[in-house]
Short mmCIF file of C-alpha atoms and ligand atoms in Angstrom, two decimals:
data_model
loop_
_atom_site.label_atom_id
_atom_site.label_comp_id
_atom_site.label_asym_id
_atom_site.label_seq_id
_atom_site.Cartn_x
_atom_site.Cartn_y
_atom_site.Cartn_z
CA MET A 1 62.69 -143.18 38.70
CA ALA A 2 64.35 -141.01 41.36
CA THR A 3 63.45 -137.75 39.70
CA ASP A 4 63.61 -134.51 41.58
CA ASP A 5 60.39 -133.35 39.94
CA ALA A 6 58.66 -136.13 41.91
CA MET A 7 59.44 -134.10 45.04
CA PRO A 8 56.46 -131.98 46.17
CA ALA A 9 57.39 -128.32 46.15
CA ARG A 10 56.96 -127.47 49.85
CA PRO A 11 60.11 -128.18 51.90
CA MET A 12 59.76 -131.05 54.33
CA PRO A 13 60.24 -130.12 58.00
CA ARG A 14 63.34 -131.53 59.68
CA PHE A 15 63.16 -134.68 61.76
CA PRO A 16 65.45 -135.25 64.76
CA ASP A 17 68.80 -136.98 64.34
CA GLY A 18 68.46 -140.71 64.79
CA PHE A 19 64.86 -140.76 63.55
CA LEU A 20 64.38 -144.16 61.94
CA TRP A 21 63.20 -144.24 58.32
CA GLY A 22 62.12 -147.63 57.09
CA VAL A 23 59.85 -149.84 55.02
CA SER A 24 57.79 -152.87 56.05
CA THR A 25 56.79 -156.23 54.58
CA SER A 26 55.56 -159.56 55.95
CA ALA A 27 56.66 -163.13 55.29
CA HIS A 28 53.45 -164.61 53.93
CA GLN A 29 52.89 -161.66 51.63
CA ILE A 30 56.29 -161.73 49.90
CA GLU A 31 58.36 -164.85 50.53
CA GLY A 32 56.74 -167.56 48.39
CA ALA A 33 58.78 -170.80 48.56
CA ALA A 34 55.75 -172.41 50.15
CA GLY A 35 57.24 -175.87 49.58
CA LEU A 36 60.14 -174.99 51.87
CA ARG A 37 58.01 -174.39 54.95
CA GLY A 38 55.17 -176.04 56.79
CA PRO A 39 51.60 -174.95 56.00
CA SER A 40 49.99 -172.03 57.80
CA VAL A 41 46.33 -171.22 58.41
CA TRP A 42 46.61 -168.90 55.40
CA ASP A 43 47.47 -171.77 53.03
CA ALA A 44 44.35 -173.69 54.08
CA PHE A 45 42.18 -170.58 53.84
CA THR A 46 43.53 -169.60 50.42
CA ALA A 47 42.85 -173.10 49.08
CA GLU A 48 39.10 -172.70 49.76
CA PRO A 49 37.38 -171.39 46.61
CA GLY A 50 36.10 -167.83 46.89
CA ARG A 51 38.20 -166.84 49.91
CA VAL A 52 40.77 -164.79 47.97
CA LYS A 53 39.11 -162.43 45.51
CA ASP A 54 41.36 -163.04 42.51
CA GLY A 55 41.67 -166.77 43.30
CA SER A 56 45.44 -166.42 43.78
CA THR A 57 47.72 -168.01 46.39
CA ALA A 58 50.90 -166.82 48.12
CA ASP A 59 52.82 -169.94 47.03
CA VAL A 60 55.21 -167.82 44.96
CA ALA A 61 54.18 -164.24 45.90
CA CYS A 62 57.27 -162.03 45.24
CA ASP A 63 59.59 -165.05 45.54
CA HIS A 64 61.50 -162.99 48.06
CA TYR A 65 62.84 -166.22 49.59
CA HIS A 66 64.98 -166.71 46.49
CA ARG A 67 65.37 -163.04 45.53
CA TYR A 68 66.13 -161.52 48.93
CA ARG A 69 69.56 -160.33 47.78
CA GLU A 70 67.94 -158.24 45.04
CA ASP A 71 65.45 -156.88 47.59
CA VAL A 72 68.18 -156.03 50.09
CA ALA A 73 69.98 -154.19 47.27
CA LEU A 74 66.78 -152.18 46.71
CA LEU A 75 66.67 -151.33 50.43
CA ALA A 76 70.30 -150.24 50.37
CA ASP A 77 69.70 -148.07 47.32
CA LEU A 78 66.58 -146.61 48.95
CA GLY A 79 68.84 -145.63 51.83
CA VAL A 80 66.47 -146.62 54.63
CA ASP A 81 67.84 -147.05 58.14
CA ALA A 82 65.70 -150.08 58.92
CA TYR A 83 63.68 -152.87 57.34
CA ARG A 84 60.66 -154.37 59.09
CA PHE A 85 59.97 -157.92 57.88
CA SER A 86 58.29 -160.85 59.56
CA VAL A 87 59.59 -164.24 60.52
CA SER A 88 57.36 -167.09 59.38
CA TRP A 89 56.67 -169.41 62.31
CA PRO A 90 55.82 -172.35 59.96
CA ARG A 91 59.14 -171.83 58.19
CA VAL A 92 61.08 -171.74 61.45
CA ASP A 93 59.33 -174.99 62.40
CA SER A 94 60.63 -176.61 59.19
CA PRO A 95 64.14 -178.05 58.75
CA GLY A 96 66.57 -175.31 57.73
CA GLY A 97 63.86 -172.65 57.94
CA LEU A 98 65.71 -170.40 60.34
CA ASP A 99 68.74 -170.44 58.03
CA PHE A 100 66.83 -168.20 55.64
CA TYR A 101 66.44 -165.47 58.29
CA ASP A 102 70.08 -165.90 59.22
CA ARG A 103 71.05 -165.16 55.61
CA LEU A 104 68.59 -162.27 55.35
CA VAL A 105 69.81 -160.65 58.57
CA ASP A 106 73.43 -161.05 57.47
CA ALA A 107 72.65 -159.44 54.11
CA LEU A 108 70.83 -156.54 55.82
CA CYS A 109 73.68 -155.94 58.25
CA ALA A 110 76.20 -156.03 55.41
CA ALA A 111 74.07 -153.43 53.55
CA GLY A 112 73.89 -151.18 56.62
CA VAL A 113 70.13 -151.67 57.07
CA ARG A 114 68.86 -152.52 60.57
CA PRO A 115 66.76 -155.69 60.65
CA VAL A 116 63.46 -155.25 62.55
CA PRO A 117 61.68 -158.62 62.64
CA THR A 118 58.04 -159.07 63.53
CA LEU A 119 57.58 -162.47 65.14
CA PHE A 120 53.96 -163.02 64.15
CA HIS A 121 52.25 -161.46 61.13
CA TRP A 122 49.16 -163.71 60.86
CA ASP A 123 50.68 -166.89 59.31
CA LEU A 124 49.98 -169.23 62.24
CA PRO A 125 51.24 -172.78 61.68
CA ALA A 126 48.35 -175.01 60.53
CA GLY A 127 47.17 -177.07 63.48
CA LEU A 128 47.62 -174.23 65.98
CA ASP A 129 44.68 -172.10 67.02
CA TRP A 130 44.50 -168.78 68.89
CA LEU A 131 41.32 -169.96 70.58
CA GLU A 132 43.59 -172.34 72.52
CA ARG A 133 45.50 -170.86 75.45
CA ASP A 134 48.43 -173.20 74.82
CA THR A 135 49.22 -171.37 71.54
CA ALA A 136 50.58 -168.47 73.60
CA ALA A 137 53.09 -170.74 75.34
CA ARG A 138 54.05 -172.33 72.02
CA PHE A 139 54.64 -168.85 70.59
CA ALA A 140 57.00 -167.97 73.45
CA GLU A 141 59.01 -171.16 72.78
CA TYR A 142 59.31 -170.29 69.11
CA VAL A 143 60.32 -166.71 69.99
CA SER A 144 63.13 -168.03 72.23
CA VAL A 145 64.45 -170.13 69.36
CA VAL A 146 64.42 -167.16 66.94
CA ALA A 147 65.97 -164.79 69.48
CA GLY A 148 68.67 -167.35 70.30
CA ARG A 149 69.64 -167.53 66.65
CA LEU A 150 69.28 -163.92 65.48
CA GLY A 151 69.71 -161.95 68.72
CA ASP A 152 73.41 -161.34 68.14
CA ARG A 153 72.53 -159.16 65.10
CA VAL A 154 68.95 -158.06 65.75
CA GLY A 155 68.39 -155.29 68.29
CA LYS A 156 64.84 -154.16 67.59
CA TRP A 157 62.00 -156.68 67.84
CA ILE A 158 58.25 -156.62 67.22
CA THR A 159 56.18 -159.32 68.91
CA LEU A 160 52.85 -159.26 67.01
CA ASN A 161 51.34 -157.48 64.05
CA GLU A 162 47.81 -156.14 64.51
CA PRO A 163 46.16 -158.66 66.83
CA ALA A 164 43.02 -156.50 66.45
CA GLU A 165 42.73 -157.19 62.69
CA HIS A 166 43.72 -160.82 63.12
CA THR A 167 40.95 -161.23 65.70
CA LEU A 168 38.33 -159.16 63.89
CA LEU A 169 38.92 -160.23 60.29
CA GLY A 170 40.15 -163.77 60.97
CA HIS A 171 38.04 -164.92 63.91
CA ALA A 172 35.01 -162.61 64.21
CA LEU A 173 34.07 -161.86 60.57
CA GLY A 174 35.71 -164.75 58.71
CA VAL A 175 37.21 -162.73 55.86
CA HIS A 176 40.81 -163.62 56.73
CA ALA A 177 42.33 -166.93 57.85
CA PRO A 178 41.34 -168.97 59.75
CA GLY A 179 37.94 -167.87 58.39
CA ARG A 180 35.85 -168.05 61.55
CA LYS A 181 32.67 -166.00 62.00
CA LEU A 182 32.45 -166.02 65.77
CA LEU A 183 31.60 -162.34 66.30
CA PHE A 184 32.11 -161.65 70.03
CA ASP A 185 32.95 -165.29 70.72
CA ALA A 186 36.26 -164.46 69.01
CA LEU A 187 37.47 -162.61 72.13
CA PRO A 188 39.56 -165.56 73.43
CA ALA A 189 41.68 -165.23 70.26
CA ALA A 190 42.40 -161.63 71.31
CA HIS A 191 43.30 -162.56 74.87
CA HIS A 192 45.56 -165.41 73.83
CA GLN A 193 47.41 -163.23 71.33
CA LEU A 194 47.89 -160.59 74.01
CA LEU A 195 49.16 -163.25 76.41
CA ALA A 196 51.48 -164.49 73.63
CA HIS A 197 52.75 -160.92 73.28
CA GLY A 198 53.54 -160.66 77.01
CA LEU A 199 55.22 -164.06 77.10
CA ALA A 200 57.22 -163.11 74.00
CA VAL A 201 58.41 -159.90 75.68
CA ARG A 202 59.65 -162.00 78.61
CA ALA A 203 61.31 -164.51 76.26
CA LEU A 204 63.04 -161.70 74.36
CA ARG A 205 64.20 -160.06 77.60
CA ALA A 206 65.56 -163.41 78.78
CA ALA A 207 67.55 -163.53 75.53
CA GLY A 208 68.97 -160.07 76.29
CA ALA A 209 66.71 -157.88 74.10
CA THR A 210 66.44 -154.24 75.15
CA ASP A 211 64.45 -152.78 72.26
CA VAL A 212 61.05 -154.48 72.12
CA GLY A 213 57.69 -153.27 70.78
CA ILE A 214 54.40 -154.40 69.24
CA ALA A 215 52.69 -153.21 66.01
CA ASN A 216 49.04 -152.40 66.73
CA SER A 217 46.63 -150.88 64.25
CA HIS A 218 44.90 -147.70 65.31
CA GLY A 219 42.90 -144.85 63.87
CA PRO A 220 40.60 -142.07 65.06
CA VAL A 221 36.96 -143.07 65.29
CA TRP A 222 34.56 -140.33 64.24
CA PRO A 223 30.90 -140.51 65.27
CA ALA A 224 28.55 -140.30 62.27
CA SER A 225 26.64 -137.47 64.02
CA ASP A 226 26.06 -135.87 67.42
CA ASP A 227 23.14 -138.18 68.01
CA PRO A 228 23.77 -140.06 71.30
CA ALA A 229 23.18 -143.43 69.58
CA ASP A 230 25.89 -142.65 67.02
CA ARG A 231 28.25 -141.42 69.72
CA GLU A 232 27.73 -144.54 71.80
CA ALA A 233 28.34 -146.80 68.79
CA ALA A 234 31.51 -144.86 67.93
CA GLU A 235 32.76 -145.14 71.50
CA PHE A 236 32.23 -148.88 71.40
CA TYR A 237 34.10 -149.18 68.11
CA ASP A 238 36.93 -147.07 69.56
CA LEU A 239 37.09 -149.48 72.46
CA LEU A 240 37.41 -152.46 70.08
CA LEU A 241 39.96 -150.91 67.76
CA ASN A 242 41.96 -148.54 69.93
CA ARG A 243 41.61 -149.61 73.53
CA MET A 244 41.16 -153.37 73.72
CA PHE A 245 44.70 -154.03 72.49
CA ALA A 246 46.46 -150.89 73.77
CA ASP A 247 45.08 -150.65 77.33
CA PRO A 248 46.27 -154.09 78.47
CA VAL A 249 49.68 -153.67 76.82
CA LEU A 250 50.25 -150.13 78.12
CA THR A 251 48.40 -150.16 81.44
CA GLY A 252 48.05 -153.85 82.34
CA ARG A 253 44.24 -153.54 82.36
CA TYR A 254 41.39 -154.19 79.99
CA PRO A 255 38.89 -151.39 79.41
CA GLU A 256 35.89 -151.63 81.73
CA GLY A 257 33.58 -154.52 80.92
CA ILE A 258 36.08 -156.33 78.63
CA GLY A 259 38.13 -158.36 81.16
CA GLU A 260 34.96 -160.19 82.27
CA LEU A 261 34.46 -161.44 78.71
CA MET A 262 37.91 -162.98 78.47
CA PRO A 263 38.54 -166.70 78.97
CA GLY A 264 39.61 -167.99 82.40
CA SER A 265 38.73 -167.14 86.00
CA PRO A 266 39.07 -163.51 87.13
CA GLY A 267 42.25 -164.54 88.97
CA GLN A 268 43.70 -166.06 85.84
CA VAL A 269 42.88 -163.04 83.69
CA ALA A 270 44.45 -160.76 86.32
CA ALA A 271 47.60 -162.91 86.35
CA ASP A 272 47.69 -162.86 82.53
CA LEU A 273 47.40 -159.07 82.54
CA GLU A 274 50.57 -158.85 84.64
CA ILE A 275 52.35 -160.61 81.78
CA ILE A 276 50.55 -158.69 79.01
CA GLY A 277 51.50 -155.38 80.63
CA GLU A 278 55.26 -156.08 80.63
CA PRO A 279 56.86 -152.68 79.96
CA LEU A 280 57.83 -152.03 76.34
CA ASP A 281 60.68 -149.95 74.97
CA TRP A 282 58.44 -148.48 72.27
CA TYR A 283 54.95 -148.80 70.86
CA GLY A 284 54.29 -149.45 67.16
CA VAL A 285 51.31 -147.85 65.44
CA ASN A 286 50.00 -148.94 62.03
CA TYR A 287 47.86 -146.12 60.64
CA TYR A 288 45.89 -146.02 57.39
CA ALA A 289 42.68 -143.99 57.89
CA PRO A 290 40.05 -142.95 60.43
CA THR A 291 36.69 -144.74 60.64
CA ARG A 292 33.30 -143.05 60.76
CA VAL A 293 30.91 -145.03 62.91
CA GLY A 294 27.21 -144.77 63.71
CA ALA A 295 24.43 -146.71 65.38
CA PRO A 296 23.52 -150.09 63.83
CA GLN A 297 21.33 -149.82 60.74
CA GLY A 298 19.76 -153.27 60.89
CA ALA A 299 21.35 -154.42 57.64
CA GLU A 300 24.61 -155.85 56.35
CA ILE A 301 27.14 -153.25 55.27
CA GLU A 302 29.83 -153.59 52.60
CA PHE A 303 32.88 -151.73 53.79
CA GLY A 304 36.45 -151.76 52.46
CA GLY A 305 35.95 -155.20 50.91
CA VAL A 306 34.41 -156.62 54.11
CA THR A 307 30.76 -157.51 54.77
CA LEU A 308 29.77 -156.40 58.26
CA PRO A 309 26.80 -158.40 59.63
CA ALA A 310 23.65 -156.59 60.73
CA GLU A 311 23.85 -157.80 64.33
CA LEU A 312 26.96 -155.76 65.19
CA PRO A 313 26.28 -152.96 67.70
CA PHE A 314 27.65 -150.34 65.27
CA SER A 315 27.69 -149.55 61.56
CA VAL A 316 30.56 -148.15 59.53
CA ARG A 317 29.78 -145.13 57.31
CA GLU A 318 31.51 -143.48 54.39
CA ILE A 319 33.86 -140.57 55.10
CA GLU A 320 32.75 -138.08 52.47
CA GLY A 321 34.66 -135.38 50.63
CA ARG A 322 38.05 -137.09 50.73
CA PRO A 323 40.12 -138.63 47.97
CA LEU A 324 40.01 -142.42 48.07
CA THR A 325 42.84 -144.88 47.46
CA ASP A 326 42.28 -147.74 45.00
CA PHE A 327 41.19 -149.80 48.01
CA GLY A 328 38.48 -147.22 48.70
CA TRP A 329 40.16 -146.03 51.92
CA PRO A 330 39.83 -142.26 52.53
CA VAL A 331 43.02 -140.19 52.57
CA VAL A 332 43.07 -138.28 55.88
CA PRO A 333 46.62 -137.35 56.89
CA GLU A 334 45.55 -135.19 59.86
CA GLY A 335 43.95 -138.34 61.29
CA LEU A 336 47.50 -139.40 62.17
CA THR A 337 48.12 -136.20 64.14
CA GLU A 338 44.78 -136.61 65.90
CA LEU A 339 45.48 -140.25 66.68
CA LEU A 340 48.94 -139.64 68.14
CA THR A 341 48.04 -136.59 70.23
CA GLY A 342 44.93 -138.45 71.43
CA PHE A 343 47.07 -141.43 72.45
CA ARG A 344 49.45 -139.17 74.34
CA ASP A 345 46.49 -137.60 76.16
CA ARG A 346 44.90 -140.96 76.90
CA TYR A 347 47.99 -142.84 78.10
CA GLY A 348 50.30 -140.06 79.34
CA ASP A 349 53.49 -141.45 80.87
CA ARG A 350 52.37 -144.99 80.13
CA LEU A 351 52.99 -144.42 76.43
CA PRO A 352 56.60 -145.21 75.52
CA PRO A 353 58.15 -143.63 72.42
CA VAL A 354 56.06 -144.37 69.34
CA VAL A 355 57.18 -145.77 65.99
CA ILE A 356 54.87 -145.72 62.98
CA THR A 357 55.32 -149.33 61.92
CA GLU A 358 53.00 -149.11 58.87
CA ASN A 359 51.53 -146.33 56.76
CA GLY A 360 50.77 -146.50 53.07
CA CYS A 361 48.17 -146.82 50.34
CA SER A 362 47.19 -148.92 47.35
CA TYR A 363 47.40 -147.31 43.92
CA GLU A 364 48.10 -148.67 40.46
CA GLY A 365 50.88 -147.46 38.18
CA LEU A 366 54.58 -146.66 38.17
CA ASP A 367 54.14 -142.88 38.09
CA ASP A 368 52.32 -143.05 41.42
CA ARG A 369 51.90 -139.39 42.29
CA ASP A 370 48.86 -140.24 44.43
CA ARG A 371 51.09 -142.35 46.65
CA ILE A 372 53.64 -139.56 46.90
CA ALA A 373 50.87 -137.15 47.91
CA TYR A 374 49.56 -139.65 50.48
CA LEU A 375 52.98 -140.29 52.05
CA ASP A 376 53.98 -136.62 51.92
CA GLY A 377 50.78 -135.63 53.75
CA HIS A 378 51.22 -138.30 56.39
CA VAL A 379 54.87 -137.56 57.08
CA ARG A 380 53.97 -133.89 57.61
CA ALA A 381 51.05 -134.90 59.85
CA LEU A 382 53.45 -137.03 61.86
CA HIS A 383 55.79 -134.09 62.24
CA ARG A 384 52.91 -131.97 63.54
CA ALA A 385 52.23 -134.59 66.22
CA MET A 386 55.91 -134.42 67.19
CA GLU A 387 55.75 -130.62 67.37
CA ALA A 388 52.76 -131.07 69.67
CA GLY A 389 55.00 -133.09 71.98
CA VAL A 390 54.43 -136.72 70.96
CA ASP A 391 57.69 -138.67 71.12
CA VAL A 392 57.88 -140.43 67.74
CA ARG A 393 61.09 -142.22 66.81
CA GLY A 394 60.48 -143.71 63.39
CA TYR A 395 58.29 -144.10 60.32
CA PHE A 396 57.96 -147.25 58.16
CA VAL A 397 56.15 -147.22 54.80
CA TRP A 398 53.91 -150.17 54.00
CA SER A 399 55.30 -151.58 51.75
CA LEU A 400 58.64 -152.09 50.00
CA LEU A 401 57.07 -154.34 47.34
CA ASP A 402 53.67 -154.92 45.79
CA ASN A 403 52.61 -158.18 47.40
CA PHE A 404 49.88 -160.69 48.32
CA GLU A 405 47.33 -158.45 49.99
CA TRP A 406 45.52 -161.21 51.91
CA ALA A 407 41.89 -161.73 50.80
CA GLU A 408 42.39 -159.16 48.02
CA GLY A 409 45.11 -161.26 46.38
CA TYR A 410 47.45 -159.32 44.09
CA ALA A 411 44.82 -156.73 43.12
CA ARG A 412 45.95 -154.12 45.68
CA ARG A 413 49.37 -152.64 45.13
CA PHE A 414 50.97 -151.02 48.19
CA GLY A 415 54.62 -151.14 47.06
CA LEU A 416 57.20 -148.43 46.49
CA VAL A 417 58.51 -151.04 44.07
CA HIS A 418 56.28 -152.56 41.39
CA VAL A 419 56.36 -156.35 41.05
CA ASP A 420 55.34 -158.04 37.82
CA PHE A 421 53.77 -161.22 39.20
CA THR A 422 54.44 -163.13 35.97
CA THR A 423 58.14 -162.37 35.55
CA LEU A 424 58.74 -161.29 39.19
CA GLU A 425 60.66 -158.32 37.87
CA ARG A 426 60.97 -155.42 40.32
CA THR A 427 60.64 -151.84 39.07
CA PRO A 428 60.95 -148.87 41.45
CA LYS A 429 57.98 -146.50 41.21
CA ALA A 430 58.13 -142.71 41.34
CA SER A 431 57.32 -142.94 45.08
CA TYR A 432 60.50 -144.97 45.62
CA GLY A 433 62.53 -142.06 44.28
CA TRP A 434 60.52 -139.62 46.37
CA PHE A 435 61.08 -141.65 49.56
CA ARG A 436 64.78 -142.01 48.80
CA ASP A 437 65.07 -138.23 48.54
CA LEU A 438 63.08 -137.77 51.73
CA VAL A 439 65.30 -140.15 53.67
CA ARG A 440 68.43 -138.51 52.35
CA HIS A 441 67.23 -134.96 53.08
CA GLY A 442 65.55 -136.05 56.33
CA ARG A 443 68.99 -136.82 57.68
C1 FCB B 1 47.77 -154.03 57.45
C2 FCB B 1 48.55 -155.33 57.48
C3 FCB B 1 49.51 -155.49 56.32
C4 FCB B 1 48.88 -155.01 55.03
C5 FCB B 1 48.34 -153.61 55.19
C6 FCB B 1 47.75 -153.04 53.94
O1 FCB B 1 46.60 -154.18 58.18
O2 FCB B 1 49.31 -155.41 58.67
O3 FCB B 1 49.90 -156.83 56.25
O4 FCB B 1 47.91 -155.90 54.64
O5 FCB B 1 47.36 -153.61 56.20
#
């Protein structure tokens, strides 16, 4: 499928030498082999009728556990510098579980692809709970075990994936595992994940790691209008999405008014923030789209497959006049430039070099020109942020493979490679060829 006519006509600007081109996946979404690991909160959630839209499970998913050699061959052929995958904590807790990551890392190194593991991408072992403080300490123990085993071949580490989404979707709104609808009572899950992040950074440093980051989801928040009520609601949403998880990690402080809501005495929260603010070598940004936010409208809102309850102090509005992906997310490449320059302005010297750890879109079909257009626009928008002085060191496409898209099941296809979920056959899409050309020419 690597046809040159898939290449958009305008020449791509040059990226600096050493810029890291990669693709991302996560364990629960691709591995399958559920019988060869302990259960996670996602297994229990998926088993409840109605939780996953197409009624599917991730028991087999892409069967990457058994087919990882084929997938590493795809990565090698794609020519990416790096592969971001996640390590499944419930698998590591099972006999022989870590052996799988040993084999995967060996195969990646042999193929000349840098392994970039994420240590937590939402598949918490069943029986653990982010509302419990102790989960953070348990995470650090698990991280030490993984680092002890893989640290001789892995340089670049990611502690957590999107604690904001895991808190919001999993604990506040109940549309992801563990399915809790706690609204603002979900905040302890945020604090404990952040503490887990800080403890993991320390555990990785103790194991000799010198290249450590986190993958947080961010996007510009646009007020629905100039009306002060809309502006205030948008500011609050910005605080939840963009500041609550970045401020403590980058500055060692919560935004005003948030620290008081976190579990523990003020002294304890202050001590935790010392750990959470451990300096990072780089900061990972997952970007998909901006959000338009206004004052509450006193009614439930359906948005991007999620029902937002009426009692929230904001409402999410449509972004009009933009193409939409199959997921209904608006395509706004310049949102990435705005986000990154805004981050640089907000955090200044506190912001380490940035890596885009996820960016992508869901579209059907093998001749996925919409995906090429999406990725092309976002890579150019990224370059504009770099021209404006933001230090960006890498870009990872979500995702290598079509996979289990959480509560959406297999209905949303984000892959550069198509997966037939009956035969498990992999077929590179047109976008795979486009990205291969980009990586080659980008160098
Ligand atoms: C991100 C998740 C990733 C995938 C993409 C589409 O929020 O980190 O696992 O679901 O969205």
